[in-house]
Coordinates of C-alpha atoms in Angstrom, one line a residue:
M497 CA 16.3 -27.2 23.7
T498 CA 14.0 -25.4 21.6
T499 CA 11.7 -27.4 19.2
Y500 CA 10.5 -25.7 15.8
L501 CA 7.8 -26.8 13.5
L502 CA 8.0 -25.5 10.1
A503 CA 5.0 -26.2 8.1
G504 CA 4.4 -25.9 4.6
G505 CA 5.1 -27.3 1.2
G506 CA 3.1 -28.9 -2.2
T507 CA 5.7 -26.9 -4.5
A508 CA 9.3 -26.1 -4.4
G509 CA 8.1 -22.3 -3.9
H510 CA 7.4 -23.5 -0.4
V511 CA 9.6 -26.3 0.3
N512 CA 12.7 -24.9 -0.6
P513 CA 12.7 -21.4 1.5
L514 CA 11.3 -23.8 4.5
L515 CA 14.6 -26.3 3.8
A516 CA 16.5 -23.0 4.1
V517 CA 15.3 -22.0 7.5
A518 CA 15.6 -25.6 8.7
D519 CA 19.2 -25.6 7.7
G520 CA 19.9 -22.4 8.9
L521 CA 18.2 -23.2 12.3
R522 CA 20.3 -26.7 12.6
A523 CA 23.6 -24.7 11.5
R524 CA 23.0 -22.4 14.4
D525 CA 22.1 -24.6 17.1
A526 CA 22.8 -28.5 16.4
A527 CA 20.8 -29.5 19.7
A528 CA 17.5 -27.4 18.2
D529 CA 14.8 -30.0 17.2
V530 CA 13.7 -29.1 13.5
L531 CA 10.7 -30.8 12.4
V532 CA 8.4 -30.4 9.4
L533 CA 4.7 -30.3 8.9
G534 CA 3.6 -31.3 5.3
T535 CA 1.3 -33.6 3.4
R536 CA 2.0 -37.2 1.8
E537 CA 1.2 -35.5 -1.5
G538 CA 3.6 -32.6 -1.7
L539 CA 7.3 -32.3 -2.7
E540 CA 8.0 -32.1 0.9
A541 CA 7.1 -35.8 1.0
R542 CA 10.3 -36.8 -1.2
L543 CA 12.5 -33.8 -0.3
V544 CA 12.5 -33.3 3.4
P545 CA 13.6 -36.7 4.5
L546 CA 16.4 -36.5 1.8
R547 CA 17.6 -33.4 3.7
G548 CA 17.4 -35.4 7.1
Y549 CA 14.4 -34.0 8.8
E550 CA 11.6 -35.8 10.0
L551 CA 8.5 -35.1 8.1
L552 CA 5.0 -35.4 10.0
T553 CA 2.2 -35.4 7.9
V554 CA -1.4 -33.6 7.9
A555 CA -4.2 -34.4 5.5
K556 CA -4.4 -32.5 2.5
V557 CA -7.9 -30.1 2.6
P558 CA -8.1 -27.5 -0.1
F559 CA -10.2 -24.4 0.8
P560 CA -13.1 -25.1 -1.6
R561 CA -13.6 -23.1 -4.7
R562 CA -17.0 -23.6 -5.5
P563 CA -20.2 -25.3 -3.8
D564 CA -20.1 -28.9 -4.8
R565 CA -19.6 -32.0 -2.4
A566 CA -16.0 -31.6 -1.4
A567 CA -17.1 -28.1 -0.2
A568 CA -19.7 -29.6 1.9
A569 CA -17.0 -32.0 3.5
F570 CA -14.5 -29.4 4.0
P571 CA -15.7 -27.8 7.4
M572 CA -15.2 -31.4 9.3
R573 CA -12.2 -32.5 7.2
F574 CA -10.6 -29.2 8.0
V575 CA -11.6 -29.3 11.9
R576 CA -9.8 -33.0 11.8
A577 CA -6.5 -31.4 10.4
I578 CA -6.5 -28.7 13.1
S579 CA -7.2 -31.3 15.9
H580 CA -4.5 -33.6 14.4
V581 CA -2.0 -30.8 14.5
R582 CA -2.7 -29.9 17.8
R583 CA -2.1 -33.1 19.2
L584 CA 1.1 -33.3 17.3
I585 CA 2.2 -29.8 19.1
R586 CA 1.4 -31.4 22.4
E587 CA 2.8 -34.6 21.9
R588 CA 6.1 -33.2 20.5
G589 CA 6.6 -30.1 22.7
I590 CA 6.3 -27.6 20.1
D591 CA 7.7 -24.2 21.1
V592 CA 7.3 -22.5 17.9
V593 CA 5.5 -22.8 14.8
V594 CA 6.9 -21.3 11.4
G595 CA 4.5 -21.5 8.3
F596 CA 5.6 -21.0 4.6
G597 CA 1.9 -21.3 3.1
G598 CA 0.6 -24.4 1.3
Y599 CA -2.0 -26.9 2.4
A600 CA 0.0 -27.9 5.5
A601 CA 0.3 -24.1 7.1
A602 CA -3.4 -23.1 7.4
P603 CA -4.2 -26.1 10.0
A604 CA -0.8 -25.3 11.3
Y605 CA -1.5 -21.8 12.4
L606 CA -4.8 -22.5 13.6
A607 CA -3.5 -25.7 15.7
A608 CA -0.8 -23.1 17.2
R609 CA -3.2 -20.4 18.3
A610 CA -5.7 -23.0 20.0
E611 CA -2.7 -24.4 21.8
R612 CA -1.3 -20.8 22.5
V613 CA 2.2 -21.5 20.7
P614 CA 3.6 -18.6 18.9
F615 CA 3.7 -18.8 15.1
V616 CA 5.3 -16.8 12.3
V617 CA 4.7 -16.7 8.8
H618 CA 6.8 -16.2 5.9
E619 CA 5.0 -15.5 2.2
A620 CA 7.3 -15.9 -0.6
N621 CA 5.3 -14.3 -3.2
A622 CA 3.9 -10.8 -3.9
K623 CA 0.7 -12.1 -4.3
P624 CA -0.1 -14.0 -1.0
G625 CA -1.7 -17.4 -0.5
L626 CA -5.0 -18.1 1.0
A627 CA -3.3 -19.7 4.0
N628 CA -0.8 -17.1 4.8
V629 CA -3.6 -14.4 4.7
L630 CA -5.4 -16.3 7.3
G631 CA -2.3 -16.8 9.1
A632 CA -1.3 -13.1 9.4
R633 CA -4.1 -12.3 11.2
S634 CA -2.8 -13.4 14.3
A635 CA 1.2 -14.1 13.8
A636 CA 3.7 -13.4 16.2
G637 CA 5.6 -12.3 13.2
V638 CA 5.1 -11.9 9.2
G639 CA 7.9 -11.9 7.0
V640 CA 7.5 -11.4 3.0
A641 CA 9.9 -11.7 0.4
F642 CA 9.0 -8.5 -1.6
A643 CA 8.0 -5.0 -0.2
G644 CA 4.5 -4.2 -0.7
T645 CA 3.1 -7.8 -0.2
P646 CA -0.6 -7.1 1.2
L647 CA -0.3 -8.9 4.7
R648 CA -1.1 -7.7 7.7
G649 CA 1.8 -6.7 10.0
A650 CA 4.7 -7.6 7.0
R651 CA 8.1 -7.1 7.3
E652 CA 10.6 -7.2 4.1
V653 CA 13.0 -10.0 5.1
G654 CA 13.5 -11.3 1.8
M655 CA 13.5 -15.0 0.6
P656 CA 15.5 -17.8 2.5
L657 CA 18.0 -18.9 -0.5
R658 CA 20.0 -22.2 -1.0
R659 CA 23.5 -22.0 0.7
E660 CA 25.0 -22.4 -2.9
I661 CA 23.5 -19.0 -3.8
V662 CA 23.8 -17.2 -1.1
E663 CA 27.7 -17.8 -1.1
L664 CA 28.2 -17.4 -4.5
D665 CA 31.5 -16.1 -5.9
A666 CA 30.7 -15.7 -9.2
E667 CA 34.3 -14.3 -10.2
A668 CA 35.7 -17.2 -8.7
L669 CA 33.6 -20.0 -10.3
R670 CA 33.5 -18.4 -13.9
A671 CA 36.4 -20.6 -15.6
E672 CA 34.6 -23.5 -13.7
A673 CA 31.3 -22.4 -15.0
A674 CA 32.3 -21.8 -18.6
A675 CA 34.2 -25.3 -19.0
H676 CA 30.9 -27.1 -17.4
F677 CA 28.9 -25.6 -20.2
G678 CA 31.5 -25.5 -22.9
L679 CA 31.6 -21.9 -23.1
D680 CA 34.3 -19.3 -23.1
A681 CA 34.8 -17.5 -19.9
A682 CA 36.3 -14.4 -21.3
K683 CA 32.8 -13.6 -23.2
R684 CA 30.0 -12.1 -21.9
T685 CA 27.1 -14.7 -21.6
L686 CA 23.1 -14.3 -21.6
L687 CA 21.1 -17.1 -19.5
V688 CA 18.0 -18.2 -20.6
F689 CA 15.7 -20.3 -18.7
G690 CA 12.1 -21.0 -18.0
G691 CA 12.0 -23.7 -15.1
S692 CA 13.0 -27.4 -14.8
L693 CA 10.4 -28.0 -17.6
G694 CA 11.0 -25.3 -19.8
A695 CA 9.1 -22.6 -21.1
L696 CA 7.8 -22.6 -24.7
R697 CA 7.4 -19.0 -25.4
L698 CA 11.3 -18.5 -24.2
N699 CA 12.4 -21.2 -26.2
T700 CA 10.4 -20.3 -29.3
A701 CA 11.6 -16.7 -29.0
F702 CA 15.3 -17.8 -28.5
G703 CA 15.5 -20.5 -31.1
G704 CA 14.6 -17.9 -33.4
A705 CA 17.1 -15.1 -32.4
W706 CA 19.9 -17.2 -31.0
Q707 CA 22.3 -16.0 -34.0
D708 CA 21.4 -12.2 -33.4
V709 CA 22.7 -12.7 -29.8
L710 CA 26.0 -14.4 -31.0
D711 CA 26.1 -11.4 -33.6
A712 CA 26.0 -8.9 -30.7
G713 CA 29.2 -10.5 -29.6
W714 CA 27.5 -12.4 -26.9
Q715 CA 27.3 -16.4 -26.2
L716 CA 24.0 -17.8 -25.2
L717 CA 23.3 -20.3 -22.3
H718 CA 19.9 -21.7 -23.1
V719 CA 18.3 -24.1 -20.6
T720 CA 15.2 -25.1 -22.5
G721 CA 13.6 -27.6 -19.8
Q722 CA 13.3 -31.3 -19.6
N723 CA 10.2 -31.6 -21.8
S724 CA 11.5 -29.3 -24.7
D725 CA 12.3 -30.6 -28.1
L726 CA 14.1 -27.5 -29.2
P727 CA 16.9 -28.7 -31.7
D728 CA 20.6 -27.8 -30.7
P729 CA 22.4 -26.2 -34.0
G730 CA 25.7 -27.4 -32.3
V731 CA 27.4 -24.1 -32.9
E732 CA 30.1 -22.4 -31.0
G733 CA 28.9 -19.8 -28.4
Y734 CA 25.4 -21.4 -28.1
A735 CA 24.8 -24.0 -25.5
V736 CA 21.2 -25.7 -25.4
V737 CA 20.9 -27.4 -22.1
R738 CA 18.1 -29.4 -21.2
Y739 CA 18.4 -29.5 -17.3
V740 CA 20.9 -27.8 -15.1
D741 CA 21.6 -29.2 -11.7
R742 CA 24.1 -26.7 -10.9
M743 CA 22.4 -23.3 -11.1
D744 CA 25.0 -21.7 -9.2
L745 CA 27.4 -22.3 -12.3
A746 CA 25.1 -20.9 -14.6
F747 CA 24.5 -18.0 -12.4
A748 CA 28.3 -17.4 -12.0
L749 CA 28.5 -17.3 -15.9
A750 CA 25.5 -15.0 -16.4
D751 CA 26.1 -11.2 -17.3
F752 CA 22.4 -10.9 -18.3
V753 CA 19.3 -13.0 -17.7
V754 CA 15.8 -13.7 -19.4
S755 CA 13.4 -15.9 -17.3
R756 CA 10.0 -16.5 -15.6
S757 CA 9.8 -14.6 -12.7
G758 CA 8.8 -17.0 -10.0
A759 CA 9.6 -15.8 -6.5
A760 CA 12.5 -17.7 -6.1
T761 CA 14.0 -17.1 -9.6
V762 CA 13.7 -13.3 -8.9
S763 CA 14.9 -13.4 -5.2
E764 CA 18.0 -15.4 -6.3
I765 CA 18.7 -13.1 -9.5
N766 CA 18.3 -10.1 -7.4
A767 CA 20.5 -11.3 -4.7
L768 CA 23.3 -12.2 -7.2
G769 CA 23.0 -8.5 -8.8
I770 CA 22.2 -9.9 -12.2
P771 CA 20.3 -7.3 -14.5
A772 CA 17.4 -9.2 -16.2
V773 CA 14.2 -9.4 -18.3
Y774 CA 11.4 -11.4 -16.8
V775 CA 8.6 -12.9 -19.0
P776 CA 5.8 -14.0 -16.2
Y777 CA 4.2 -17.0 -16.5
A778 CA 0.7 -16.1 -18.1
V779 CA -1.2 -18.7 -16.4
G780 CA -2.4 -18.2 -12.5
N781 CA -3.5 -15.4 -10.7
G782 CA -1.1 -12.8 -11.7
E783 CA 1.8 -13.5 -8.9
Q784 CA 4.5 -13.3 -11.3
S785 CA 4.2 -10.2 -12.7
L786 CA 4.0 -9.0 -9.0
N787 CA 7.0 -10.8 -8.1
A788 CA 8.8 -8.9 -10.6
A789 CA 7.4 -5.5 -10.1
A790 CA 9.9 -4.2 -7.3
A791 CA 13.0 -5.0 -9.6
V792 CA 11.3 -3.1 -12.5
R793 CA 10.6 -0.2 -10.4
A794 CA 14.2 -0.2 -8.9
G795 CA 15.4 -0.3 -12.5
A796 CA 17.0 -3.8 -12.1
A797 CA 14.8 -5.5 -14.9
L798 CA 12.5 -5.3 -17.7
L799 CA 9.2 -6.8 -17.9
I800 CA 8.0 -8.5 -21.3
A801 CA 4.5 -9.9 -21.4
D802 CA 4.8 -14.1 -22.2
A803 CA 2.5 -13.2 -25.5
D804 CA 4.8 -10.5 -26.6
L805 CA 8.1 -12.1 -26.4
T806 CA 8.9 -13.1 -29.9
P807 CA 12.1 -13.6 -32.1
E808 CA 11.4 -10.1 -33.1
R809 CA 10.9 -8.8 -29.9
V810 CA 14.0 -10.1 -28.6
R811 CA 16.1 -8.5 -31.8
A812 CA 14.3 -5.2 -31.5
E813 CA 14.7 -4.9 -27.3
I814 CA 16.7 -7.4 -25.9
V815 CA 19.6 -7.3 -28.3
P816 CA 20.2 -3.7 -28.3
L817 CA 20.6 -4.0 -24.4
L818 CA 23.3 -6.3 -24.7
A819 CA 25.1 -3.6 -26.7
D820 CA 24.2 -0.7 -24.1
D821 CA 27.2 -1.3 -21.5
E822 CA 25.9 1.8 -19.5
R823 CA 22.3 0.6 -19.0
R824 CA 23.2 -2.9 -18.1
D825 CA 25.5 -1.5 -15.5
A826 CA 22.8 0.5 -14.4
M827 CA 20.6 -2.3 -14.0
R828 CA 23.3 -4.1 -12.3
A829 CA 23.8 -1.9 -9.6
A830 CA 20.0 -1.4 -9.2
A831 CA 19.7 -5.3 -8.7
A832 CA 22.3 -5.1 -6.1
R833 CA 20.7 -2.6 -4.1
T834 CA 17.4 -4.7 -4.3
G835 CA 18.6 -8.0 -3.5
I836 CA 18.5 -10.0 -0.3
R837 CA 21.2 -12.5 0.8
T838 CA 20.0 -12.6 4.4
G839 CA 16.5 -14.0 4.3
T840 CA 17.4 -17.0 6.1
E841 CA 18.9 -15.1 8.8
N842 CA 15.9 -12.5 9.1
V843 CA 13.2 -15.2 9.3
I844 CA 15.3 -16.9 12.0
A845 CA 15.1 -13.3 13.6
L846 CA 11.5 -13.0 13.4
V847 CA 11.4 -16.5 15.3
D848 CA 13.4 -15.4 17.8
E849 CA 11.6 -12.2 18.2
A850 CA 8.0 -14.7 18.6
L851 CA 9.8 -16.6 21.4
A852 CA 11.3 -13.8 23.5
R853 CA 7.6 -12.7 23.7

């Protein structure tokens, strides 16, 4: 029996691919022992036990960004974290470590190396995090979601995705999806969303241009986010929803998407072959623009800067695209060529290679 330790967490971007790989390992071999290493503060503390996996924890030790008291305490705290994971590896008989970035990943990589246990790195973003940059230097295998991600020895494997996305049959679900959102299955649908909390810029732009979308002969499914106070005009063909817990149904209905460009979002849209306009979140290290870059280069998507997305820009650029069947068909074909639905299997193949060595 193989014992796997999957390390990572903090945000959904780290936890969801980790859980997809955990499910893939369990589906392949019910006897495999799949453990997860995370922190008590991250999203994994709730999601991992809910999925039925044992969560082992390590102290959250952020890399210092400035010379202060926390920076002075960092070396000792980090050494203790590594020692803790080394002890877990020995006590639990870990055969291989798979890291997905986040606070738990860096001590896991260094502990695995010290214990001579092979480890594999998966990076979800086109701009890698510090933990994965560190881990890739001595990993047995490195997988990235996007081509061109600057990690040593990287292989493009795609993103491990939720089964409901991987197995989505949009045509078979379209009637159910339309009924779920109170829309017409026979009409083309523009899906706009900005994440669970919403995106003010997207909401403002389409809150001012929804009539233009309808006038173009389309209907609009607008997921505004839980924190939004955008009013619902209550008109036929414009569905305003605060939150969607069945994104598979939203994607099944979508003929075109306007969204943020988080790594999972881009990977899911590409995997489903849906043409898109991405509006990268303007805060951060610019990773959202990089996440969308490959799809834009392939002709599967367009990019509009957050500051530039206005109702006028929607009317000038997005609405004409809705009327251009030939261009959208070309974008759809490009998205289908770019997308990868086998990310989970590809990461597991890297793990198998590491074990075989």
